[in-house]
XYZ file of C-alpha atoms in Angstrom:
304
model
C -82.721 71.413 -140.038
C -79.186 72.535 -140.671
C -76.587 74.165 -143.094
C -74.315 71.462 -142.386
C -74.051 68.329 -144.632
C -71.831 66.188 -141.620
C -70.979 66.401 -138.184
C -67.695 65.597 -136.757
C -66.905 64.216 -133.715
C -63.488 65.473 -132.554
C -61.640 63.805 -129.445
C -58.197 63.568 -127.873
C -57.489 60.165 -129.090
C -55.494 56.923 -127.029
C -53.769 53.605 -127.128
C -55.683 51.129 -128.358
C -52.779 47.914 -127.299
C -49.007 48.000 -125.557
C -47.200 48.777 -128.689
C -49.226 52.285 -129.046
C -48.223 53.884 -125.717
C -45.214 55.527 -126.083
C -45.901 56.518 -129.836
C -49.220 58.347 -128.185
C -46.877 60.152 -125.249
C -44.810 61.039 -128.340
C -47.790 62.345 -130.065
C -49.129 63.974 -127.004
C -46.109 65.734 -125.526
C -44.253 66.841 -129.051
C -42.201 69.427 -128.804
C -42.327 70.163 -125.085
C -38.891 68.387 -124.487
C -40.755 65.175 -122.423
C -37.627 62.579 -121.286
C -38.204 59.398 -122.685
C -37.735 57.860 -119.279
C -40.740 60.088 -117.653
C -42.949 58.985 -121.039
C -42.063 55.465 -119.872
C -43.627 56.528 -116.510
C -47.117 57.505 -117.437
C -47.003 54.687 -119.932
C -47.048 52.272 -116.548
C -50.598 53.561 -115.890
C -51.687 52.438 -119.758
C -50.654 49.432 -119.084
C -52.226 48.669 -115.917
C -55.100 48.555 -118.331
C -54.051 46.770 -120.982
C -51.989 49.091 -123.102
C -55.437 50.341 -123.893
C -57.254 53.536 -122.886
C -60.775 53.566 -122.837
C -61.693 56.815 -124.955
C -61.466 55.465 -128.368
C -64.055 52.550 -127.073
C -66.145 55.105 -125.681
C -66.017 57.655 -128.978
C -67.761 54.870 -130.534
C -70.312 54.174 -128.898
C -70.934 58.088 -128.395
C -70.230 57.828 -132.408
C -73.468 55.292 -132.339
C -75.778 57.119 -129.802
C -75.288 60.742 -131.714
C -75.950 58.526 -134.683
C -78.995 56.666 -133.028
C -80.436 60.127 -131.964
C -79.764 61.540 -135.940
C -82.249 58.956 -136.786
C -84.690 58.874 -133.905
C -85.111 62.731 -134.769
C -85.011 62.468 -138.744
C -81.492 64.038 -139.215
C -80.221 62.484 -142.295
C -76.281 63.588 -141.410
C -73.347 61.291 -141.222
C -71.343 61.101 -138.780
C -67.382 61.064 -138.713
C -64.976 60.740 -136.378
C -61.283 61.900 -135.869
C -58.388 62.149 -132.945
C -55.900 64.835 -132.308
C -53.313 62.752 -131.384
C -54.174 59.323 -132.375
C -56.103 56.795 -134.973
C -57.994 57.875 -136.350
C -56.243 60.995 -137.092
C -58.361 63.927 -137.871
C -56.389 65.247 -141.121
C -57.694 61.149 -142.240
C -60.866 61.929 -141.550
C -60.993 65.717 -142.928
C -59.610 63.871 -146.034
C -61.702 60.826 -146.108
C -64.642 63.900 -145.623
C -64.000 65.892 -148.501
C -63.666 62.545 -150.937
C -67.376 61.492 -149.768
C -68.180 64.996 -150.881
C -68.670 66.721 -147.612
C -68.798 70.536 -148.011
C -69.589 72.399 -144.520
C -69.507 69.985 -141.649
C -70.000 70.480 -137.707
C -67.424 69.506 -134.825
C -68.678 68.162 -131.601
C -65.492 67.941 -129.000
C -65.258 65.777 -126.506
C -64.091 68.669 -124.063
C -67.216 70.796 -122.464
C -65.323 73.805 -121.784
C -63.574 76.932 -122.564
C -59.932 77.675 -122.400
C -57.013 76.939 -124.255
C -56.389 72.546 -123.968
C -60.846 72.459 -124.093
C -61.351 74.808 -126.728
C -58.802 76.421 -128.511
C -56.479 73.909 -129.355
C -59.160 72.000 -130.825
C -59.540 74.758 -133.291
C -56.064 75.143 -133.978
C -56.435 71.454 -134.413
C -59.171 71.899 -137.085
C -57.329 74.279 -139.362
C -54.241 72.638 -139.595
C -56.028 69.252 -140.509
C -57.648 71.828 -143.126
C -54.468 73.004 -144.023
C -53.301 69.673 -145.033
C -55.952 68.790 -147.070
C -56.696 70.013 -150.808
C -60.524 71.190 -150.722
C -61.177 70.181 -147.253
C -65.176 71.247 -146.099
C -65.699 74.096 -144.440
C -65.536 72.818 -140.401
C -67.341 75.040 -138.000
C -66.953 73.800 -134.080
C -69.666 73.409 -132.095
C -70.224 75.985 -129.199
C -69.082 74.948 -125.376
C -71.522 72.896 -123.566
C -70.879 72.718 -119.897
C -74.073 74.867 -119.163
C -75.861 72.714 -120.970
C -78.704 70.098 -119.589
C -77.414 66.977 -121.574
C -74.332 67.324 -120.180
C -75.370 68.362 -116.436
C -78.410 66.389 -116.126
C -76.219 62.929 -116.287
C -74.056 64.073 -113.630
C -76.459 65.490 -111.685
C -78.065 61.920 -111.520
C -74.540 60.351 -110.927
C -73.166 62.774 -108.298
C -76.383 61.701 -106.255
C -75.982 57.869 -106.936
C -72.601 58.262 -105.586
C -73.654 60.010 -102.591
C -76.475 56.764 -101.867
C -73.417 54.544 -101.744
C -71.640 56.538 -98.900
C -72.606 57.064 -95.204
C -74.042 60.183 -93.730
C -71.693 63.357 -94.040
C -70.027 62.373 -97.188
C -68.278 65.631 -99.453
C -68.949 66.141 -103.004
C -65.333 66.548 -105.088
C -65.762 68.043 -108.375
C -62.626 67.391 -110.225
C -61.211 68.885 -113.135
C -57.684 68.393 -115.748
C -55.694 70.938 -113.929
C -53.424 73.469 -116.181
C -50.841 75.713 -116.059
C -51.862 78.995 -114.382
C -50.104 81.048 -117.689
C -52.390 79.274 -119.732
C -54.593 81.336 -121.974
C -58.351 81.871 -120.748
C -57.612 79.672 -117.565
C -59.659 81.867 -115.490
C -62.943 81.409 -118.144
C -62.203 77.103 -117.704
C -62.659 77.801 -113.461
C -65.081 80.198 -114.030
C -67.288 77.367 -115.994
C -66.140 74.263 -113.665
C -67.388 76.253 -110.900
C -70.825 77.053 -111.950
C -71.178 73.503 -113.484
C -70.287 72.263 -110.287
C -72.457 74.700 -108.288
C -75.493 73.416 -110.273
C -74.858 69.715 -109.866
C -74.173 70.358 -106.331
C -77.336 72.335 -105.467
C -80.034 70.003 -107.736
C -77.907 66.602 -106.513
C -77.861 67.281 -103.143
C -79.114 70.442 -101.573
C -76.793 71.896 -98.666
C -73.910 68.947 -99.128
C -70.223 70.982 -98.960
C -68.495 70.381 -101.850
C -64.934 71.228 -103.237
C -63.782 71.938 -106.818
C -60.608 70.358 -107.212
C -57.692 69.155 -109.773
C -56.112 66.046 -110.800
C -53.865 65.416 -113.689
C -51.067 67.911 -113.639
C -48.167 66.999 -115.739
C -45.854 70.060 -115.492
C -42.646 70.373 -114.333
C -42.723 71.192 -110.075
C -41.574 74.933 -110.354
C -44.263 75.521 -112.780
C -47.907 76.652 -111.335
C -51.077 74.547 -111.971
C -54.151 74.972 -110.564
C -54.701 73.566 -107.315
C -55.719 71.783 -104.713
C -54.800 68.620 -106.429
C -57.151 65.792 -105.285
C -54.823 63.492 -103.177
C -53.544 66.478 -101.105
C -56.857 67.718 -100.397
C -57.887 64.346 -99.664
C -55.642 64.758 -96.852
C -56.788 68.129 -95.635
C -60.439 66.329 -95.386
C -59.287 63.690 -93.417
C -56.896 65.865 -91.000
C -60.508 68.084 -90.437
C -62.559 64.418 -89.667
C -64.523 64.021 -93.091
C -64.687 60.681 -93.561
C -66.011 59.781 -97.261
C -66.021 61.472 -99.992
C -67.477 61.082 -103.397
C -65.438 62.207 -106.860
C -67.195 63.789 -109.363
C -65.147 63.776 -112.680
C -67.320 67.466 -113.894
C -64.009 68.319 -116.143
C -64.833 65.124 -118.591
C -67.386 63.608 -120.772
C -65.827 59.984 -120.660
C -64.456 57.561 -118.141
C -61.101 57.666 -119.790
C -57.745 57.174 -118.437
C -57.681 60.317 -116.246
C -60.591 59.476 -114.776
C -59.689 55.169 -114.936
C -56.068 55.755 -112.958
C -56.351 59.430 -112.074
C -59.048 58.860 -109.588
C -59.773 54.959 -109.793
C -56.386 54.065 -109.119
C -54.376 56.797 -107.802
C -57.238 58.903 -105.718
C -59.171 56.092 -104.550
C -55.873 54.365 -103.386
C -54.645 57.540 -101.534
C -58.559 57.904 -99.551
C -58.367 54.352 -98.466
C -55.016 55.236 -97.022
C -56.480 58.032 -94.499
C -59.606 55.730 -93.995
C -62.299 58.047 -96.356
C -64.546 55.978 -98.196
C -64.538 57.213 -101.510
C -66.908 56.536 -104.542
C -66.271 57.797 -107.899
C -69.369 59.397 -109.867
C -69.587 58.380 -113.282
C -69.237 60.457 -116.772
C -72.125 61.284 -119.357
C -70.137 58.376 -121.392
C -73.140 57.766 -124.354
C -76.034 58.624 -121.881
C -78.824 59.956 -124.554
C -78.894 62.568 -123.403
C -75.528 64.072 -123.683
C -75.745 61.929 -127.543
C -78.497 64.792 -128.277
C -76.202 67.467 -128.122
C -74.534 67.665 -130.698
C -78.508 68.040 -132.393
C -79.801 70.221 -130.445
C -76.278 72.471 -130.850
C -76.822 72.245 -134.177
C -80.464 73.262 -134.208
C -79.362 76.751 -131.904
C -77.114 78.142 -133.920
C -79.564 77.356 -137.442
C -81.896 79.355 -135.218
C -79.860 82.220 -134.585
């Protein structure tokens, strides 16, 4: 079926107990000059949870499902796994790789879209874990897939399961990690969010208004993100009588901590302060279907 002798799956990595936190901010934010104190900050949101985020849980059991589909459709590949800013670390696994005698392996990202944060720093990722390792394989990363059924398809069924729960009149909110408006090929990442959020709308629920929105921002003030952000928005709804509102997380592939405190925490307690009922939509997660694309990726570009 393919060229490739692996596949990689290649995510952003989080704290898996207390004593990880701040080493991951560290990780996360090198070099940009973070203060400790504001590190300290976001940690409080890991450990409303735990100390633990949820994606390394969930790259797992995507790890099994793309491994489950491998063998439901004959594809004798293993499977690896590696973080960009924590363990597993992806210059491990590019190393642990090349020992089992991998030669040309493909990368599967857990980020759908193009732009800098979603796409290109995951190859810049790639070829310095390369770089670091004697004889690495060959590593070629898997085209973006937010146009792509097995990763619309599950939201489209969640965006309209969220809508059930919520009374007549509800808006859809699409939301996406917002970025700096100087950052390179931000205006490809929009252009993507809103068709993906276009097509969930119109198959979920024909002729609902919906919003694409942001959540996430970590700049300083005086620097531009994208906007609206989804807690001031949720106050423009309320101030024009909408009511309830249901959050669908189109920017991610996983329920982790952006979406757990981002929108569980922070968004859903800011709606139940200006009385909208709010319901957040869940992410592809493991859903088989998304767990076939790395596959069916794979079998395009043999084809091509």
């Amino acid at each position: 079926m393919t060229s490739h002798d692996a596949l990689l799956l290649l995510s952003f990595g989080g704290p898996e107990g207390p004593e990880d936190v701040i080493p991951f901010l560290e990780n996360v934010t090198r070099g940009r000059g973070i203060p400790r104190e504001r590190l300290e900050k976001v940690g409080e949101h890991y450990h409303l949870f735990g100390g633990v985020s949820p994606i390394n849980r969930l790259c797992r059991e995507l790890k099994a499902a793309i491994e489950a589909d491998f063998a439901a459709h004959g594809v004798d590949l293993p499977v690896y796994w590696g973080n960009r800013n924590w363990t597993p670390y992806l210059a491990d696994t590019v190393r642990r790789m090349r020992d089992d005698g991998v030669r040309h392996a493909a990368a599967f990202v857990t980020s759908a879209y193009s732009g800098y944060s979603t796409n290109d720093q995951y190859l810049q990722d790639i070829a310095r874990a390369r770089e670091e390792v004697p004889g690495a394989p060959e590593i070629d990363k898997l085209p973006v897939y937010c146009d792509r059924p097995g990763f619309l398809d599950p939201f489209v069924d969640a965006a309209r399961e969220a809508l059930g729960r919520l009374p007549d009149g509800a808006r859809l909110l699409f939301t996406a990690h917002s970025v700096p408006l100087s950052q390179p090929n931000r205006e490809l990442y929009v252009a993507e969010l809103e068709e993906a959020a276009r097509t969930v709308a119109g198959r979920a629920a024909p002729g609902t208004p919906w919003d694409l929105v942001y959540q996430s921002r970590s700049g300083p003030p005086s620097q531009p993100w994208l906007e609206p952000q989804i807690t001031d928005h949720l106050e423009k709804l309320a101030g024009e009588g909408v009511r309830a509102a249901a959050a669908v997380p189109i920017g991610f592939v996983s329920d982790h901590m952006e979406v757990k405190y981002d929108l569980d925490v922070e968004a859903a307690g800011r709606a139940a302060e200006l009385g909208i009922a709010f319901v957040r939509a869940a992410t592809p997660g493991s859903d088989p279907r998304f767990a076939a694309l790395p596959r069916l990726l794979m079998e395009e570009e043999e084809g091509q």
